[in-house]
Amino acid sequence: MTLAVFLPFLLAALCAWLGPRLGRRTGYVAALAFVPALLLALPLAGMPGALPALEVTRWVPTLGLALAFRGDGFSLLFATLIGVIGALASLYSVAYLSPHERFGRFYAYLLLFGGSMLGLVLSDNLIALFGFWEMTSVTSFLLIGLWHTRSAARDGAVKAFLVSALGGLGLLAAVAMIGLAGGSTTLSGLDVEALRASPLFTPALLLTLLAAFTKSAQLPFHLWLPTAMEAPTPVSAFLHSATMVKAGVLLVAKFGLLFGTSPLWSGIIVPVGLATLVWGAWIALRQTDLKALLAYSTVSQLGLLMSLYGLADAEGRFAATAHLLNHAAFKAALFFVVGIIDHETGTRELPRLGGLRKALPVTFAVALLAALSMAGVPPLGGFISKELFYEAMLHQGPLFIGVAVAGSALTFAYSFRLLRVFWGPPRSPPGADPHEAPPGLTGPAALLALAALTFGVWPGGAEALTRTAQNALDFAAYPGHLSLWHGVTPALLATFVTWGLGAALIAQSARVSTLGRRLTPRLNANTVYYALTEGVNVLSSRLIARTQGLALPDQLRIMLGAAALIAGYGVWRSPQVFHAIGPLPLALLPIAALLVAGALGVLLARSRLTAVVAVGLTGFGSAAAFLGLRAPDLALTQLLVEAVTVILFLLVFRSLPRSRDLPRTRWRYGVDLLLAASAGVGATLLVLAGVRFLAPPISPYYLANSYELGGGRNVVNVLLVDFRGFDTLGEITVVGMVALAVLGLVRVGKKGRAPGEAGPAPAPSTPPGTTRPKEKEEA
Amino acid sequence: MTRERPTPAPAAPPARDRTPTPAPLSGDPILRTVSRAVFALVLLFALLLLWRGHNAPGGGFIAGLMTTCALILHRIAYGHSALRTDPARLVPWGLALSFVTGLVPYLLGRPYLKSDYGYLTTALTGEFEWATALLFDVGVYLVVVGGSLAIAYALIRVDPHERVEGDE
């Protein structure tokens, strides 16, 4: 399992390197990364000796941090699912992507994402789980924004990231609370009773829900998912069908075992899930872009899964797990189909497509199977899991089943709307000559469609798969079975009602769309999102205008004043840190005089150059002082820093206006005097406070051991590179970051391309009939 | 469209700018002549500092700053960089080197960043101490050189054009 999680990360680095060399064939390497994940299916199939129960790799043992991967049935099932879809998406993209794509980047991101997703699914340690969760957010941000030259892609990426990072923060808090209350950082080692009794239980529950809802695009956080389709289609298939968006569902499924006892849990999830089901399906029905239709359909289906897992009973979990498999199969297949249509005709707009049945027979067959499964038509997998869904909702009450039927009727209608591109007179954009896609494109889609069919015609197999999760999700006792025919049950009747309603919706599609237009609310999640981000922008620019617009002296006054206040408060609260001043070493007196002279020189300097030289005097004085205190390393560093600073100062001065004397009022003089005095006194106090050790000093340890343990006679250096090497690593990271930030600031407004974008720009590939996906109608 | 992809950015001119905006602070013949020798000396001394940092005053940080000084001198004297690449590129390499140096002992089951050292004796050099910490230090060196040099170069290249109130 550890291998399954880490191989994608390793191969991501390899792919980044191979990408520019191998081109599209990198995809084959990328597909290899998912092989260990696929092998996780072996223990599921009951192969003896292959069960990876728990693998622990220590990470930071002192903090209770370990990479613990636990292969229970559900995790393994999910991991296998990710492996299958990930490998298929990699292979599909080989044929799909344009030859000018940045393959290194694409496959590296794809694998990073796949790896973090596998880590998330298999992780038993809560903190590692959070880490992987955030990594999926970051990598999906990169994937969605892959074509970052397009503003819609940037917008979609930022939106997805903001929304899911919000949930990520919630999860961090929730994980901390669960860990505290449950007394363990591993999911399997939690003391469930203690957690339930803890006052942290309810906040943790709510925060977990926030995380799950944002990640799985539940109302009102669904806004990011449709814009996430700006990613290339193979990525969409991966993100939408198997993984990213199902992370929230996974969270609800796994944590449902902890929180499920609370009525709050089902009380929130089930209504939200059902509302998302209906709303997503309703919006999906109105889309004209095939990919947008599928995106909203994903929102809707996630609502279904959420509501089932949210029931937190055996029946719901059984049905949800079955539907999880079905959904992954048909949704990925449909995304692949849309990719093929896009690829062959050059458009995804529904009104511009028609009669593709003859030109694309294989694709048509795939689409038919997948869409019928989505619509819930026998004998396909989707039908069976929908029956289970109805069954579960029937037990909840009439209102629940009513909403479920409405949502499914809408699903039925949009599934057929999707299929409409294959009927009717052949209609395709001028210049496009649709013909069957190469097997590289149809193959993965066909495999998934066959899976959807198999789930239906051989329910025993599907049930065996679903049952592998029974121990992990605690539905082993549930007696239900997957089968096509249960007899005439209320669920079957509800299905007939659904079909009737769905057929009516199709027949009256013109009226439905008019109604849809009329019902479009002015205020929706997207407008709120834009208002919020706009508001933050305005607020920050106002704040900057108010504070940064000040003259430099004023800013200094504010900073010094604030520092003096804070430090003064500290001194007032704990005056005991100071101790009596001992005798001063006389040898340092000349150096002190030098320092004072430098400081006075700055004050009296009339030009910047003189001021810098005077500042340099204090710097060199400090260096001399360090030497006097027998710290040659520090002295050397101080000297060099001083030299570089002077150079940088001089470089900056070229572009500054001549120094001026601003007239100061008497009052200003007083304030400045006070500020300067308090800053001076404060700095002195700070130094004095540092002289007294509150604990026994640790330096003798380093002096005694630096040669023994670090092999160096220069204690300072050994300290830097060995004893406190991690600090140094952090510091150089900061240095690097600062350098990049300064570079960004200095280069702002300069023409030319960003560094690192070297290499010939790819030639545009704009065949006839190219359409640019327009801004979609937002819900 | 056959394949969705964004329209690429228009082809920009080649990246190497051997002679950027004629820097106002270069071209002095005396400076050039002197800097040729000084540059090499300072660089050598910087490398010496880096090398002996483990046992005597020195180390990656100091050596990096000193190298930066030498390179800035070169840049000011000749108007072009002595480095063949964008110095900002050194930063990730340095970080990666330091990180990986720490990772190796971790993967071997010892604490992260635990350094190791030992002695080699050859006929030519006599006893010679090696330490993995030196590799870590080289990482620090690269980051410091890359970071500070990138900032300095960027500032050198700034063309003062903005005029503010009070300027003549």
PDB file of N, CA, C and O in Angstrom, chain A residues 58-59 96 98 100 147 149 233 342-343 346 633 637 640 654 657-658 707-714 717 721-722 725-726 753 762 767, chain B residues 1-6 8 13 24 53-56 58 62 106 112-115 117 119 129 133 143 147 150 155-157 167-168:
ATOM      1  N   ARG A  58       7.115   5.241   9.845  1.00  0.00           N
ATOM      2  CA  ARG A  58       7.188   6.315  10.833  1.00  0.00           C
ATOM      3  C   ARG A  58       7.570   7.609  10.136  1.00  0.00           C
ATOM      4  O   ARG A  58       8.253   7.618   9.115  1.00  0.00           O
ATOM      5  N   TRP A  59       7.116   8.700  10.707  1.00  0.00           N
ATOM      6  CA  TRP A  59       7.372   9.980  10.064  1.00  0.00           C
ATOM      7  C   TRP A  59       7.942  10.913  11.121  1.00  0.00           C
ATOM      8  O   TRP A  59       9.127  11.157  11.163  1.00  0.00           O
ATOM      9  N   TYR A  96      -5.660  11.582 -26.587  1.00  0.00           N
ATOM     10  CA  TYR A  96      -6.534  12.744 -26.586  1.00  0.00           C
ATOM     11  C   TYR A  96      -5.787  14.064 -26.718  1.00  0.00           C
ATOM     12  O   TYR A  96      -6.204  14.954 -27.444  1.00  0.00           O
ATOM     13  N   SER A  98      -3.364  17.226 -27.374  1.00  0.00           N
ATOM     14  CA  SER A  98      -2.748  17.758 -28.580  1.00  0.00           C
ATOM     15  C   SER A  98      -1.238  17.573 -28.477  1.00  0.00           C
ATOM     16  O   SER A  98      -0.679  17.535 -27.382  1.00  0.00           O
ATOM     17  N   HIS A 100       1.007  19.503 -28.795  1.00  0.00           N
ATOM     18  CA  HIS A 100       1.737  20.659 -28.277  1.00  0.00           C
ATOM     19  C   HIS A 100       1.559  20.827 -26.783  1.00  0.00           C
ATOM     20  O   HIS A 100       2.022  21.796 -26.211  1.00  0.00           O
ATOM     21  N   TRP A 147      -4.326  24.871 -18.303  1.00  0.00           N
ATOM     22  CA  TRP A 147      -4.226  25.815 -19.428  1.00  0.00           C
ATOM     23  C   TRP A 147      -4.351  27.216 -18.848  1.00  0.00           C
ATOM     24  O   TRP A 147      -5.344  27.908 -19.060  1.00  0.00           O
ATOM     25  N   THR A 149      -3.273  29.941 -19.474  1.00  0.00           N
ATOM     26  CA  THR A 149      -3.374  31.152 -20.280  1.00  0.00           C
ATOM     27  C   THR A 149      -4.829  31.540 -20.489  1.00  0.00           C
ATOM     28  O   THR A 149      -5.115  32.622 -20.964  1.00  0.00           O
ATOM     29  N   THR A 233     -10.311  17.067 -20.688  1.00  0.00           N
ATOM     30  CA  THR A 233     -11.351  16.078 -20.426  1.00  0.00           C
ATOM     31  C   THR A 233     -10.867  14.840 -19.665  1.00  0.00           C
ATOM     32  O   THR A 233     -11.574  14.385 -18.770  1.00  0.00           O
ATOM     33  N   ASP A 342     -16.065  15.760 -28.720  1.00  0.00           N
ATOM     34  CA  ASP A 342     -15.358  17.022 -28.835  1.00  0.00           C
ATOM     35  C   ASP A 342     -14.196  16.895 -29.819  1.00  0.00           C
ATOM     36  O   ASP A 342     -13.968  17.736 -30.690  1.00  0.00           O
ATOM     37  N   HIS A 343     -13.498  15.787 -29.670  1.00  0.00           N
ATOM     38  CA  HIS A 343     -12.320  15.503 -30.466  1.00  0.00           C
ATOM     39  C   HIS A 343     -12.677  15.368 -31.939  1.00  0.00           C
ATOM     40  O   HIS A 343     -11.962  15.833 -32.819  1.00  0.00           O
ATOM     41  N   GLY A 346     -15.342  18.816 -32.857  1.00  0.00           N
ATOM     42  CA  GLY A 346     -14.835  20.138 -32.553  1.00  0.00           C
ATOM     43  C   GLY A 346     -15.784  20.980 -31.734  1.00  0.00           C
ATOM     44  O   GLY A 346     -15.538  22.160 -31.533  1.00  0.00           O
ATOM     45  N   ASP A 633      32.782  33.461  13.329  1.00  0.00           N
ATOM     46  CA  ASP A 633      31.789  33.126  12.311  1.00  0.00           C
ATOM     47  C   ASP A 633      30.778  34.235  12.141  1.00  0.00           C
ATOM     48  O   ASP A 633      30.465  34.674  11.034  1.00  0.00           O
ATOM     49  N   THR A 637      30.115  36.706   8.959  1.00  0.00           N
ATOM     50  CA  THR A 637      28.793  36.833   8.356  1.00  0.00           C
ATOM     51  C   THR A 637      28.345  38.282   8.360  1.00  0.00           C
ATOM     52  O   THR A 637      27.845  38.801   7.369  1.00  0.00           O
ATOM     53  N   LEU A 640      30.051  40.325   5.698  1.00  0.00           N
ATOM     54  CA  LEU A 640      29.593  40.071   4.333  1.00  0.00           C
ATOM     55  C   LEU A 640      28.185  40.597   4.118  1.00  0.00           C
ATOM     56  O   LEU A 640      27.869  41.161   3.068  1.00  0.00           O
ATOM     57  N   ARG A 654      19.750  54.326  -7.021  1.00  0.00           N
ATOM     58  CA  ARG A 654      19.735  54.873  -8.369  1.00  0.00           C
ATOM     59  C   ARG A 654      18.329  55.275  -8.772  1.00  0.00           C
ATOM     60  O   ARG A 654      18.124  56.194  -9.533  1.00  0.00           O
ATOM     61  N   PRO A 657      14.195  59.081  -5.727  1.00  0.00           N
ATOM     62  CA  PRO A 657      14.362  60.536  -5.887  1.00  0.00           C
ATOM     63  C   PRO A 657      15.336  61.072  -4.841  1.00  0.00           C
ATOM     64  O   PRO A 657      15.671  60.392  -3.868  1.00  0.00           O
ATOM     65  N   ARG A 658      15.760  62.281  -5.059  1.00  0.00           N
ATOM     66  CA  ARG A 658      16.735  62.852  -4.139  1.00  0.00           C
ATOM     67  C   ARG A 658      16.114  62.993  -2.752  1.00  0.00           C
ATOM     68  O   ARG A 658      14.919  63.218  -2.601  1.00  0.00           O
ATOM     69  N   TYR A 707      32.047  17.685  18.018  1.00  0.00           N
ATOM     70  CA  TYR A 707      33.017  16.882  17.280  1.00  0.00           C
ATOM     71  C   TYR A 707      32.652  15.415  17.296  1.00  0.00           C
ATOM     72  O   TYR A 707      32.769  14.712  16.283  1.00  0.00           O
ATOM     73  N   GLU A 708      32.150  14.971  18.446  1.00  0.00           N
ATOM     74  CA  GLU A 708      31.781  13.555  18.577  1.00  0.00           C
ATOM     75  C   GLU A 708      30.669  13.174  17.618  1.00  0.00           C
ATOM     76  O   GLU A 708      30.739  12.189  16.897  1.00  0.00           O
ATOM     77  N   LEU A 709      29.598  13.987  17.612  1.00  0.00           N
ATOM     78  CA  LEU A 709      28.390  13.605  16.882  1.00  0.00           C
ATOM     79  C   LEU A 709      28.360  14.169  15.473  1.00  0.00           C
ATOM     80  O   LEU A 709      27.814  13.554  14.558  1.00  0.00           O
ATOM     81  N   GLY A 710      28.883  15.372  15.300  1.00  0.00           N
ATOM     82  CA  GLY A 710      28.761  16.004  13.992  1.00  0.00           C
ATOM     83  C   GLY A 710      30.043  15.955  13.188  1.00  0.00           C
ATOM     84  O   GLY A 710      30.046  16.248  11.996  1.00  0.00           O
ATOM     85  N   GLY A 711      31.142  15.615  13.842  1.00  0.00           N
ATOM     86  CA  GLY A 711      32.386  15.488  13.106  1.00  0.00           C
ATOM     87  C   GLY A 711      32.958  16.801  12.648  1.00  0.00           C
ATOM     88  O   GLY A 711      33.674  16.861  11.655  1.00  0.00           O
ATOM     89  N   GLY A 712      32.682  17.901  13.353  1.00  0.00           N
ATOM     90  CA  GLY A 712      33.241  19.166  12.941  1.00  0.00           C
ATOM     91  C   GLY A 712      33.738  19.935  14.143  1.00  0.00           C
ATOM     92  O   GLY A 712      33.151  19.866  15.219  1.00  0.00           O
ATOM     93  N   ARG A 713      34.818  20.674  13.974  1.00  0.00           N
ATOM     94  CA  ARG A 713      35.337  21.435  15.095  1.00  0.00           C
ATOM     95  C   ARG A 713      34.695  22.814  15.178  1.00  0.00           C
ATOM     96  O   ARG A 713      34.779  23.481  16.190  1.00  0.00           O
ATOM     97  N   ASN A 714      34.063  23.257  14.094  1.00  0.00           N
ATOM     98  CA  ASN A 714      33.376  24.543  14.116  1.00  0.00           C
ATOM     99  C   ASN A 714      31.961  24.328  14.651  1.00  0.00           C
ATOM    100  O   ASN A 714      31.060  23.889  13.938  1.00  0.00           O
ATOM    101  N   ASN A 717      28.999  25.875  12.834  1.00  0.00           N
ATOM    102  CA  ASN A 717      28.619  25.227  11.583  1.00  0.00           C
ATOM    103  C   ASN A 717      27.950  23.886  11.836  1.00  0.00           C
ATOM    104  O   ASN A 717      26.951  23.549  11.197  1.00  0.00           O
ATOM    105  N   VAL A 721      24.315  22.793  10.447  1.00  0.00           N
ATOM    106  CA  VAL A 721      24.056  21.766   9.441  1.00  0.00           C
ATOM    107  C   VAL A 721      23.620  20.440  10.050  1.00  0.00           C
ATOM    108  O   VAL A 721      23.130  19.580   9.345  1.00  0.00           O
ATOM    109  N   ASP A 722      23.828  20.264  11.345  1.00  0.00           N
ATOM    110  CA  ASP A 722      23.468  18.974  11.894  1.00  0.00           C
ATOM    111  C   ASP A 722      22.464  19.084  13.036  1.00  0.00           C
ATOM    112  O   ASP A 722      21.288  18.728  12.887  1.00  0.00           O
ATOM    113  N   GLY A 725      19.764  21.298  11.840  1.00  0.00           N
ATOM    114  CA  GLY A 725      19.732  21.327  10.380  1.00  0.00           C
ATOM    115  C   GLY A 725      18.345  21.603   9.839  1.00  0.00           C
ATOM    116  O   GLY A 725      18.183  22.243   8.805  1.00  0.00           O
ATOM    117  N   PHE A 726      17.347  21.150  10.570  1.00  0.00           N
ATOM    118  CA  PHE A 726      15.982  21.343  10.075  1.00  0.00           C
ATOM    119  C   PHE A 726      15.629  22.821  10.072  1.00  0.00           C
ATOM    120  O   PHE A 726      14.967  23.306   9.150  1.00  0.00           O
ATOM    121  N   ARG A 753       8.287  37.377 -20.932  1.00  0.00           N
ATOM    122  CA  ARG A 753       7.579  36.289 -20.285  1.00  0.00           C
ATOM    123  C   ARG A 753       8.204  35.961 -18.948  1.00  0.00           C
ATOM    124  O   ARG A 753       9.326  36.371 -18.653  1.00  0.00           O
ATOM    125  N   PRO A 762       4.580  26.699 -28.354  1.00  0.00           N
ATOM    126  CA  PRO A 762       3.966  25.765 -29.285  1.00  0.00           C
ATOM    127  C   PRO A 762       3.122  26.505 -30.316  1.00  0.00           C
ATOM    128  O   PRO A 762       2.519  27.530 -30.032  1.00  0.00           O
ATOM    129  N   PRO A 767      -7.659  23.839 -35.905  1.00  0.00           N
ATOM    130  CA  PRO A 767      -8.281  23.289 -37.097  1.00  0.00           C
ATOM    131  C   PRO A 767      -9.630  23.962 -37.343  1.00  0.00           C
ATOM    132  O   PRO A 767     -10.154  24.631 -36.458  1.00  0.00           O
TER     133      PRO A 767
ATOM    134  N   MET B   1     -13.649  21.763 -32.089  1.00  0.00           N
ATOM    135  CA  MET B   1     -12.188  21.732 -32.118  1.00  0.00           C
ATOM    136  C   MET B   1     -11.694  20.323 -31.945  1.00  0.00           C
ATOM    137  O   MET B   1     -12.318  19.524 -31.250  1.00  0.00           O
ATOM    138  N   THR B   2     -10.626  20.023 -32.568  1.00  0.00           N
ATOM    139  CA  THR B   2     -10.153  18.657 -32.447  1.00  0.00           C
ATOM    140  C   THR B   2      -9.560  18.397 -31.074  1.00  0.00           C
ATOM    141  O   THR B   2      -9.849  17.396 -30.459  1.00  0.00           O
ATOM    142  N   ARG B   3      -8.746  19.276 -30.623  1.00  0.00           N
ATOM    143  CA  ARG B   3      -8.165  19.073 -29.308  1.00  0.00           C
ATOM    144  C   ARG B   3      -8.269  20.364 -28.541  1.00  0.00           C
ATOM    145  O   ARG B   3      -7.877  21.405 -29.047  1.00  0.00           O
ATOM    146  N   GLU B   4      -8.765  20.253 -27.337  1.00  0.00           N
ATOM    147  CA  GLU B   4      -8.904  21.498 -26.601  1.00  0.00           C
ATOM    148  C   GLU B   4      -7.540  21.923 -26.092  1.00  0.00           C
ATOM    149  O   GLU B   4      -6.835  21.168 -25.461  1.00  0.00           O
ATOM    150  N   ARG B   5      -7.177  23.068 -26.454  1.00  0.00           N
ATOM    151  CA  ARG B   5      -5.985  23.629 -25.837  1.00  0.00           C
ATOM    152  C   ARG B   5      -6.064  25.124 -26.030  1.00  0.00           C
ATOM    153  O   ARG B   5      -6.699  25.620 -26.954  1.00  0.00           O
ATOM    154  N   PRO B   6      -5.456  25.872 -25.154  1.00  0.00           N
ATOM    155  CA  PRO B   6      -5.546  27.325 -25.266  1.00  0.00           C
ATOM    156  C   PRO B   6      -4.638  27.813 -26.369  1.00  0.00           C
ATOM    157  O   PRO B   6      -3.705  27.121 -26.779  1.00  0.00           O
ATOM    158  N   PRO B   8      -1.618  29.493 -27.589  1.00  0.00           N
ATOM    159  CA  PRO B   8      -0.368  29.742 -26.876  1.00  0.00           C
ATOM    160  C   PRO B   8      -0.009  31.211 -26.922  1.00  0.00           C
ATOM    161  O   PRO B   8      -0.481  31.955 -27.770  1.00  0.00           O
ATOM    162  N   PRO B  13      10.767  36.910 -28.071  1.00  0.00           N
ATOM    163  CA  PRO B  13      12.160  36.852 -28.550  1.00  0.00           C
ATOM    164  C   PRO B  13      12.988  35.940 -27.656  1.00  0.00           C
ATOM    165  O   PRO B  13      12.583  35.653 -26.529  1.00  0.00           O
ATOM    166  N   PRO B  24      24.103  51.546 -16.510  1.00  0.00           N
ATOM    167  CA  PRO B  24      24.833  52.803 -16.327  1.00  0.00           C
ATOM    168  C   PRO B  24      26.061  52.633 -15.448  1.00  0.00           C
ATOM    169  O   PRO B  24      26.841  53.555 -15.324  1.00  0.00           O
ATOM    170  N   GLY B  53      34.330  25.141   6.140  1.00  0.00           N
ATOM    171  CA  GLY B  53      33.326  25.617   7.090  1.00  0.00           C
ATOM    172  C   GLY B  53      33.062  24.663   8.231  1.00  0.00           C
ATOM    173  O   GLY B  53      32.678  25.075   9.319  1.00  0.00           O
ATOM    174  N   HIS B  54      33.298  23.368   7.992  1.00  0.00           N
ATOM    175  CA  HIS B  54      32.914  22.421   9.024  1.00  0.00           C
ATOM    176  C   HIS B  54      33.839  22.504  10.234  1.00  0.00           C
ATOM    177  O   HIS B  54      33.436  22.198  11.337  1.00  0.00           O
ATOM    178  N   ASN B  55      35.066  22.907  10.003  1.00  0.00           N
ATOM    179  CA  ASN B  55      36.023  22.881  11.108  1.00  0.00           C
ATOM    180  C   ASN B  55      36.558  24.249  11.494  1.00  0.00           C
ATOM    181  O   ASN B  55      37.178  24.403  12.528  1.00  0.00           O
ATOM    182  N   ALA B  56      36.333  25.235  10.673  1.00  0.00           N
ATOM    183  CA  ALA B  56      36.855  26.558  10.960  1.00  0.00           C
ATOM    184  C   ALA B  56      35.805  27.558  10.515  1.00  0.00           C
ATOM    185  O   ALA B  56      34.863  27.196   9.816  1.00  0.00           O
ATOM    186  N   GLY B  58      33.465  29.748   8.627  1.00  0.00           N
ATOM    187  CA  GLY B  58      33.121  29.660   7.202  1.00  0.00           C
ATOM    188  C   GLY B  58      31.753  29.028   7.102  1.00  0.00           C
ATOM    189  O   GLY B  58      30.958  29.107   8.037  1.00  0.00           O
ATOM    190  N   ILE B  62      28.094  32.130   4.479  1.00  0.00           N
ATOM    191  CA  ILE B  62      29.134  33.138   4.251  1.00  0.00           C
ATOM    192  C   ILE B  62      29.704  33.003   2.844  1.00  0.00           C
ATOM    193  O   ILE B  62      29.855  34.000   2.118  1.00  0.00           O
ATOM    194  N   TYR B 106      17.380   9.582   6.752  1.00  0.00           N
ATOM    195  CA  TYR B 106      16.025   9.213   7.192  1.00  0.00           C
ATOM    196  C   TYR B 106      15.619   7.882   6.581  1.00  0.00           C
ATOM    197  O   TYR B 106      15.079   7.007   7.256  1.00  0.00           O
ATOM    198  N   TYR B 112      16.068  12.366  10.581  1.00  0.00           N
ATOM    199  CA  TYR B 112      16.137  13.222   9.400  1.00  0.00           C
ATOM    200  C   TYR B 112      17.274  14.219   9.571  1.00  0.00           C
ATOM    201  O   TYR B 112      17.424  14.824  10.621  1.00  0.00           O
ATOM    202  N   LEU B 113      18.080  14.384   8.556  1.00  0.00           N
ATOM    203  CA  LEU B 113      19.172  15.352   8.512  1.00  0.00           C
ATOM    204  C   LEU B 113      20.362  14.970   9.387  1.00  0.00           C
ATOM    205  O   LEU B 113      21.260  15.759   9.608  1.00  0.00           O
ATOM    206  N   LYS B 114      20.364  13.756   9.955  1.00  0.00           N
ATOM    207  CA  LYS B 114      21.518  13.335  10.743  1.00  0.00           C
ATOM    208  C   LYS B 114      22.718  13.248   9.799  1.00  0.00           C
ATOM    209  O   LYS B 114      22.673  12.579   8.773  1.00  0.00           O
ATOM    210  N   SER B 115      23.793  13.970  10.148  1.00  0.00           N
ATOM    211  CA  SER B 115      24.920  13.948   9.229  1.00  0.00           C
ATOM    212  C   SER B 115      25.878  12.831   9.620  1.00  0.00           C
ATOM    213  O   SER B 115      25.839  12.306  10.729  1.00  0.00           O
ATOM    214  N   TYR B 117      30.064  11.378   9.074  1.00  0.00           N
ATOM    215  CA  TYR B 117      31.392  11.805   8.661  1.00  0.00           C
ATOM    216  C   TYR B 117      32.353  10.640   8.824  1.00  0.00           C
ATOM    217  O   TYR B 117      32.054   9.636   9.458  1.00  0.00           O
ATOM    218  N   TYR B 119      36.760   9.345   7.724  1.00  0.00           N
ATOM    219  CA  TYR B 119      38.095   9.778   7.313  1.00  0.00           C
ATOM    220  C   TYR B 119      38.587   8.928   6.159  1.00  0.00           C
ATOM    221  O   TYR B 119      38.342   7.723   6.107  1.00  0.00           O
ATOM    222  N   GLU B 129      39.103  14.448   6.080  1.00  0.00           N
ATOM    223  CA  GLU B 129      37.795  14.170   6.675  1.00  0.00           C
ATOM    224  C   GLU B 129      36.697  14.526   5.689  1.00  0.00           C
ATOM    225  O   GLU B 129      36.711  15.604   5.095  1.00  0.00           O
ATOM    226  N   ALA B 133      27.585  16.696   5.891  1.00  0.00           N
ATOM    227  CA  ALA B 133      27.108  18.051   6.155  1.00  0.00           C
ATOM    228  C   ALA B 133      27.581  19.017   5.085  1.00  0.00           C
ATOM    229  O   ALA B 133      26.935  20.030   4.826  1.00  0.00           O
ATOM    230  N   VAL B 143      21.397  28.204  -2.464  1.00  0.00           N
ATOM    231  CA  VAL B 143      20.209  29.026  -2.215  1.00  0.00           C
ATOM    232  C   VAL B 143      20.609  30.474  -1.969  1.00  0.00           C
ATOM    233  O   VAL B 143      19.994  31.400  -2.510  1.00  0.00           O
ATOM    234  N   GLY B 147      19.446  33.304  -4.433  1.00  0.00           N
ATOM    235  CA  GLY B 147      18.498  34.293  -3.934  1.00  0.00           C
ATOM    236  C   GLY B 147      19.057  35.697  -3.972  1.00  0.00           C
ATOM    237  O   GLY B 147      18.461  36.598  -4.580  1.00  0.00           O
ATOM    238  N   ALA B 150      19.849  36.915  -7.514  1.00  0.00           N
ATOM    239  CA  ALA B 150      18.651  37.215  -8.313  1.00  0.00           C
ATOM    240  C   ALA B 150      18.126  38.597  -7.960  1.00  0.00           C
ATOM    241  O   ALA B 150      17.780  39.389  -8.848  1.00  0.00           O
ATOM    242  N   LEU B 155      17.675  44.264  -9.450  1.00  0.00           N
ATOM    243  CA  LEU B 155      17.797  45.688  -9.124  1.00  0.00           C
ATOM    244  C   LEU B 155      18.717  46.395 -10.105  1.00  0.00           C
ATOM    245  O   LEU B 155      18.488  47.547 -10.460  1.00  0.00           O
ATOM    246  N   ILE B 156      19.753  45.700 -10.528  1.00  0.00           N
ATOM    247  CA  ILE B 156      20.648  46.309 -11.505  1.00  0.00           C
ATOM    248  C   ILE B 156      19.883  46.625 -12.779  1.00  0.00           C
ATOM    249  O   ILE B 156      20.067  47.657 -13.414  1.00  0.00           O
ATOM    250  N   ARG B 157      18.988  45.709 -13.124  1.00  0.00           N
ATOM    251  CA  ARG B 157      18.291  45.856 -14.394  1.00  0.00           C
ATOM    252  C   ARG B 157      17.174  46.888 -14.339  1.00  0.00           C
ATOM    253  O   ARG B 157      16.621  47.248 -15.357  1.00  0.00           O
ATOM    254  N   ASP B 167      10.760  65.478  -7.605  1.00  0.00           N
ATOM    255  CA  ASP B 167      11.934  65.074  -8.360  1.00  0.00           C
ATOM    256  C   ASP B 167      12.280  66.141  -9.383  1.00  0.00           C
ATOM    257  O   ASP B 167      11.401  66.717 -10.011  1.00  0.00           O
ATOM    258  N   GLU B 168      13.571  66.349  -9.571  1.00  0.00           N
ATOM    259  CA  GLU B 168      13.893  67.263 -10.683  1.00  0.00           C
ATOM    260  C   GLU B 168      14.296  66.426 -11.894  1.00  0.00           C
ATOM    261  O   GLU B 168      14.916  65.411 -11.747  1.00  0.00           O
TER     262      GLU B 168
END
